[in-house]
XYZ file of N, CA and C in Angstrom:
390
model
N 128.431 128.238 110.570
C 128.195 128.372 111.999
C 129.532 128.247 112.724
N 129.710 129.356 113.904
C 131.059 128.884 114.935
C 130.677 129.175 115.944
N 131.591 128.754 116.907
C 131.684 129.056 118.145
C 132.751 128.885 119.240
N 133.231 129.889 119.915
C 134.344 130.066 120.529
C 134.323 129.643 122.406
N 134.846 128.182 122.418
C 135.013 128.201 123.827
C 135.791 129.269 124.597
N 135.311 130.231 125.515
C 136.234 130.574 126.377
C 136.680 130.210 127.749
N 136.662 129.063 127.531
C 137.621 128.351 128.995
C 138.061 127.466 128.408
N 138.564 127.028 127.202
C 139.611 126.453 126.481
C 139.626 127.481 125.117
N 140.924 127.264 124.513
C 141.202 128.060 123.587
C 140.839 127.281 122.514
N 139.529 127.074 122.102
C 138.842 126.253 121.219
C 137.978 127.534 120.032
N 138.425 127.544 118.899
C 137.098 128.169 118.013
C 136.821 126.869 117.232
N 135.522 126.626 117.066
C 134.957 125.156 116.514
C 133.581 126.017 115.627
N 133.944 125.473 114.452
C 133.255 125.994 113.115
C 132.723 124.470 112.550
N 131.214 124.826 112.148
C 130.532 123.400 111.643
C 129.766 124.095 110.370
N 128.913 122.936 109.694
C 127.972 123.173 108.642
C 126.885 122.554 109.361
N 125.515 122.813 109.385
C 124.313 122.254 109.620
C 124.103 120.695 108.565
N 123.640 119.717 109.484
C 123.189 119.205 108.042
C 121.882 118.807 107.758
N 121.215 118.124 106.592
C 120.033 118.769 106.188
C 119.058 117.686 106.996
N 117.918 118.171 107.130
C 117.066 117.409 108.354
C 117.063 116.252 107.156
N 116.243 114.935 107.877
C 115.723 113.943 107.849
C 114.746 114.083 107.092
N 114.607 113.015 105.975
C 113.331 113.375 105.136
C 112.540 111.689 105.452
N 111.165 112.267 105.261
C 110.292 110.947 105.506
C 109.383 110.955 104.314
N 109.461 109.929 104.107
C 108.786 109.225 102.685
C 107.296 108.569 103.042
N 105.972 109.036 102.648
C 104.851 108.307 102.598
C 104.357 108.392 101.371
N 103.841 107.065 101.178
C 103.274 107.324 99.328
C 103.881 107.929 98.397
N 103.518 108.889 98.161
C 104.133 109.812 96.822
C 104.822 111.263 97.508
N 104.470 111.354 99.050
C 105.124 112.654 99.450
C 106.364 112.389 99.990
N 106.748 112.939 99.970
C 108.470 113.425 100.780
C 108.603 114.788 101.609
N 108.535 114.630 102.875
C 108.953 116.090 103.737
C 109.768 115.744 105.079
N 109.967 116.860 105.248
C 111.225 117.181 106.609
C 110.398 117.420 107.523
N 110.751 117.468 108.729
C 110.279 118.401 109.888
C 110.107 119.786 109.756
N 111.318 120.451 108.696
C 110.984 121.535 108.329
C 109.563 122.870 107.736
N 109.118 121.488 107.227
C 108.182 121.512 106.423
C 106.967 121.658 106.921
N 105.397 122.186 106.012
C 104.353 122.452 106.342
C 103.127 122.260 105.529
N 102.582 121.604 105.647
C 100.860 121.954 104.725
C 100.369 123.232 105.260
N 100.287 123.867 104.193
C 99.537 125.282 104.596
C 98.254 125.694 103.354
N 97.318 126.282 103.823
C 96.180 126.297 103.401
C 95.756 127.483 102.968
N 95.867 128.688 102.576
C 95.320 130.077 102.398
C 94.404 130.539 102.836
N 93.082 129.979 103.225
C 92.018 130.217 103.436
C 91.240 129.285 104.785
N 90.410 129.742 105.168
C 89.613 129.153 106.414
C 88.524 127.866 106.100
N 89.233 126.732 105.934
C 88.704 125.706 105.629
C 87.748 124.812 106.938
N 87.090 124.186 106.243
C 86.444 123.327 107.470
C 87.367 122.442 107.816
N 86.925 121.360 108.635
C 87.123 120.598 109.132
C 87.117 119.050 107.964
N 85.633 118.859 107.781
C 85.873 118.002 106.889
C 86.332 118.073 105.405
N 86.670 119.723 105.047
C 87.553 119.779 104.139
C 88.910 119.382 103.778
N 89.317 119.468 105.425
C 90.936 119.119 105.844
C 91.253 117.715 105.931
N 89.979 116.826 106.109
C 90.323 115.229 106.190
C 89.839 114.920 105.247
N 89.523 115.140 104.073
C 88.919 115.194 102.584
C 90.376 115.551 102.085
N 90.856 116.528 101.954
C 91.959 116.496 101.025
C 93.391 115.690 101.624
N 93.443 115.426 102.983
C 94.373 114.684 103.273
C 94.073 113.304 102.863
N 93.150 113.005 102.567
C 92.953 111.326 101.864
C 93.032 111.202 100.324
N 92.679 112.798 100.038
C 92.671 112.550 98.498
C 94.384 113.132 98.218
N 94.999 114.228 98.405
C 96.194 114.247 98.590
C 97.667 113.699 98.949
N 97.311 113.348 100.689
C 98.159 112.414 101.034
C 97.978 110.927 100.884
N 97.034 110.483 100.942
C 96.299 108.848 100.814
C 96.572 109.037 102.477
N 96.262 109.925 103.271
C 96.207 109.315 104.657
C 94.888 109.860 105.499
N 94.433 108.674 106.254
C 93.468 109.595 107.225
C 93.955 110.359 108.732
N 93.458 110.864 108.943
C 93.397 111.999 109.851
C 92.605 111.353 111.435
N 93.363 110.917 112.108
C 92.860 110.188 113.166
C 93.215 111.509 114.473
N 93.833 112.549 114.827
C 93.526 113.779 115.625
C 94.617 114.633 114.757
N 93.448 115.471 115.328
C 94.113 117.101 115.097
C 93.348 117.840 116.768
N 94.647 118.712 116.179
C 95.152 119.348 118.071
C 95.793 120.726 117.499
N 95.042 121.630 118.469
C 95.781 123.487 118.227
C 96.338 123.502 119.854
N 97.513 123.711 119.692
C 97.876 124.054 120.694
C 97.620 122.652 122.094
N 96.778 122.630 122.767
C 96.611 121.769 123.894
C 94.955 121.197 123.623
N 94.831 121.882 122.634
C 93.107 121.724 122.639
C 92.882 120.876 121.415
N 92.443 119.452 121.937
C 92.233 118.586 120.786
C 90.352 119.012 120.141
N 90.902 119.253 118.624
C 89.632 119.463 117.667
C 89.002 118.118 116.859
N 89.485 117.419 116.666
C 88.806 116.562 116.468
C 89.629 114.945 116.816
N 88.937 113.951 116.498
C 89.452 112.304 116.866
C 88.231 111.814 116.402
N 89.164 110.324 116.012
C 88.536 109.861 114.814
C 87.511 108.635 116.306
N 87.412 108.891 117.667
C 87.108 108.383 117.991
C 85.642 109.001 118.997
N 85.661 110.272 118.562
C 84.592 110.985 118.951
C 83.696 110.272 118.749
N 82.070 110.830 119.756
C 81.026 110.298 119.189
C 80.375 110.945 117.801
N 79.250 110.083 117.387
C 78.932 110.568 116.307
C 77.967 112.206 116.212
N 77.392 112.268 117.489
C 77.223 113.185 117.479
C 77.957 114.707 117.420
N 78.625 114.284 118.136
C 80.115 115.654 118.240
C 80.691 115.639 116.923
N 80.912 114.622 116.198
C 81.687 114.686 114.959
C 80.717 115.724 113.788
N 79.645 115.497 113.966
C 78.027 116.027 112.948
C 78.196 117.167 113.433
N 78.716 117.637 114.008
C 78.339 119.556 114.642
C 80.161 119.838 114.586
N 80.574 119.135 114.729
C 82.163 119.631 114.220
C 82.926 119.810 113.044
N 82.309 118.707 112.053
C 82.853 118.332 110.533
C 82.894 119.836 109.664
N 81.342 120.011 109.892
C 81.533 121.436 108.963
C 81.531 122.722 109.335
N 82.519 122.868 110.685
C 83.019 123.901 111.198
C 84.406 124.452 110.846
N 84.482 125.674 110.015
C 85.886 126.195 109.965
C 86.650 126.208 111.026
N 88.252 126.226 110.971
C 88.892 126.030 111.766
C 89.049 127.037 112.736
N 88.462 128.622 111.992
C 88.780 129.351 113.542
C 87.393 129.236 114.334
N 86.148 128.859 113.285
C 84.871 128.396 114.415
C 84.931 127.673 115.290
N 85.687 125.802 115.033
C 86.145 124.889 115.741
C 87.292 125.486 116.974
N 88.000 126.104 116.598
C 89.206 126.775 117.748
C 88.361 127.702 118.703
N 87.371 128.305 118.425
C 86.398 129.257 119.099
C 85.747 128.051 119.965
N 84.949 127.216 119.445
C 83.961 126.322 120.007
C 84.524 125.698 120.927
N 85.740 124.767 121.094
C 86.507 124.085 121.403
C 87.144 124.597 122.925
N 87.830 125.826 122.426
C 88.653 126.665 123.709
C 87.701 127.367 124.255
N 86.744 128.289 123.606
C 86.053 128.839 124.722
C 86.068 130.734 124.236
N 87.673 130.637 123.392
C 88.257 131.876 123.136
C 88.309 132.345 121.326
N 88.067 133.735 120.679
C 88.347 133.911 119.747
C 89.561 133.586 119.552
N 90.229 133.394 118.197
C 91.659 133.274 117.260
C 91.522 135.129 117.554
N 92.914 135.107 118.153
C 93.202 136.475 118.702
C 93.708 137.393 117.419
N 93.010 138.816 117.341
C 92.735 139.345 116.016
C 94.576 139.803 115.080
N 95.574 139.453 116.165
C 96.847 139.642 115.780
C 97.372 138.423 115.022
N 96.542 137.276 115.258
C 96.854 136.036 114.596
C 96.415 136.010 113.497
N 97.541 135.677 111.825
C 96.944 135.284 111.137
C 96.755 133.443 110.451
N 97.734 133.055 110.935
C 97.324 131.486 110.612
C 97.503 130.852 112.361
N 96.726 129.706 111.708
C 96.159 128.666 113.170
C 97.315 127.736 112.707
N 97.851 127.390 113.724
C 98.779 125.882 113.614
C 98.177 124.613 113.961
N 97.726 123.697 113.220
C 97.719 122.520 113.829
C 98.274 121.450 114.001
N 98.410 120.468 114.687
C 99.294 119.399 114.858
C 98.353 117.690 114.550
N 98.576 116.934 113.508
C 98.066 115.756 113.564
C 98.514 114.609 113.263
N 97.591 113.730 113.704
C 98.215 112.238 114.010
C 97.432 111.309 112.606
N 98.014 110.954 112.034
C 97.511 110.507 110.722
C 98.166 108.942 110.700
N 96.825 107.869 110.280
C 97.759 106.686 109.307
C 97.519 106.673 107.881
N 98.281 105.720 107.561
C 98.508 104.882 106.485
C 97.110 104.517 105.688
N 97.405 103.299 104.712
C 96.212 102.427 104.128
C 96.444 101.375 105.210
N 97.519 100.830 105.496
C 97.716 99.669 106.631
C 97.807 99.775 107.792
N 96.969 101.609 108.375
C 96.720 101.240 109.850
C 98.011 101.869 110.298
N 99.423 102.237 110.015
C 100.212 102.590 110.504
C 100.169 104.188 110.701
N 100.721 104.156 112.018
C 101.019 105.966 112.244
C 102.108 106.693 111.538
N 101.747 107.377 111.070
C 102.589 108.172 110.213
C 103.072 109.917 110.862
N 103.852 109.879 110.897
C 104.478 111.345 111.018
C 104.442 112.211 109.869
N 103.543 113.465 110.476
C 103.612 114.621 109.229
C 103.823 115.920 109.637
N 103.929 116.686 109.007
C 104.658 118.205 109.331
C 103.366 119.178 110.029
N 103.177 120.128 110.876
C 102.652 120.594 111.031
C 101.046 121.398 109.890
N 100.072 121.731 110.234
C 99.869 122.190 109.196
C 99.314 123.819 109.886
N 99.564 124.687 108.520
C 98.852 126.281 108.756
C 97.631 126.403 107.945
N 96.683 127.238 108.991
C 95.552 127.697 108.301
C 95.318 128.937 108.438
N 95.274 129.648 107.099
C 94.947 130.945 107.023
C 93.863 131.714 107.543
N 93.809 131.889 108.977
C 91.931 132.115 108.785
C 91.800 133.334 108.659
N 92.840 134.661 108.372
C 92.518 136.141 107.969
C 92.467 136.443 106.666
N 92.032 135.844 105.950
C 92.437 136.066 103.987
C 91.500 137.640 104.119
């Protein structure tokens, strides 16, 4: 990488260096990084393999501005949400189809620990055009 001040006679040349890695349990990832999924999974598929995978639970997930689930919902909302795929839940939720140019959904979530702590994790993608 460079770059040339022109209002001082500066050319200034760097190397990137490598993001920050975060350690939970047995995983290791960057910010860089992503869980991505191939296929159009439910809901309680996605907090099923993040406990059996990551050892973490899944306390919200959020597309965009539109929160899909919380671990603090009622029980009713949770029973009609759990086994909704993610572009059904993104439909139900917003109001709007997953627009037919889109092929993965991004989501964003807030996950802990076994001890209750918040944990930072990488975005995740879901395939919902296979």
């Amino acid at each position: 990488n460079g770059f040339i001040n022109l209002a001082l006679p500066f050319f200034g040349f760097s190397e990137p260096i490598p993001p920050v890695k975060t350690k939970c349990n047995d995983s290791e990832f960057t910010e860089w990084d992503s869980f991505d999924y191939d296929h159009d999974i439910t809901l309680q598929e996605l907090i099923d393999d993040f406990e059996k995978t990551h050892k973490l639970e899944l306390t919200m997930v959020s597309s965009g501005v539109s929160m899909l689930y919380a671990s603090f919902y009622s029980k009713k909302k949770l029973e009609s949400r759990l086994p909704m795929k993610v572009s059904e839940l993104v439909k139900s939720v917003t109001g709007k189809d997953v627009p037919a140019h889109t092929k993965w959904v991004m989501l964003d979530v807030c996950c802990e620990d076994a001890e209750g702590e918040d944990v930072e994790v990488p975005a995740i993608h879901v395939n919902v055009r296979n």
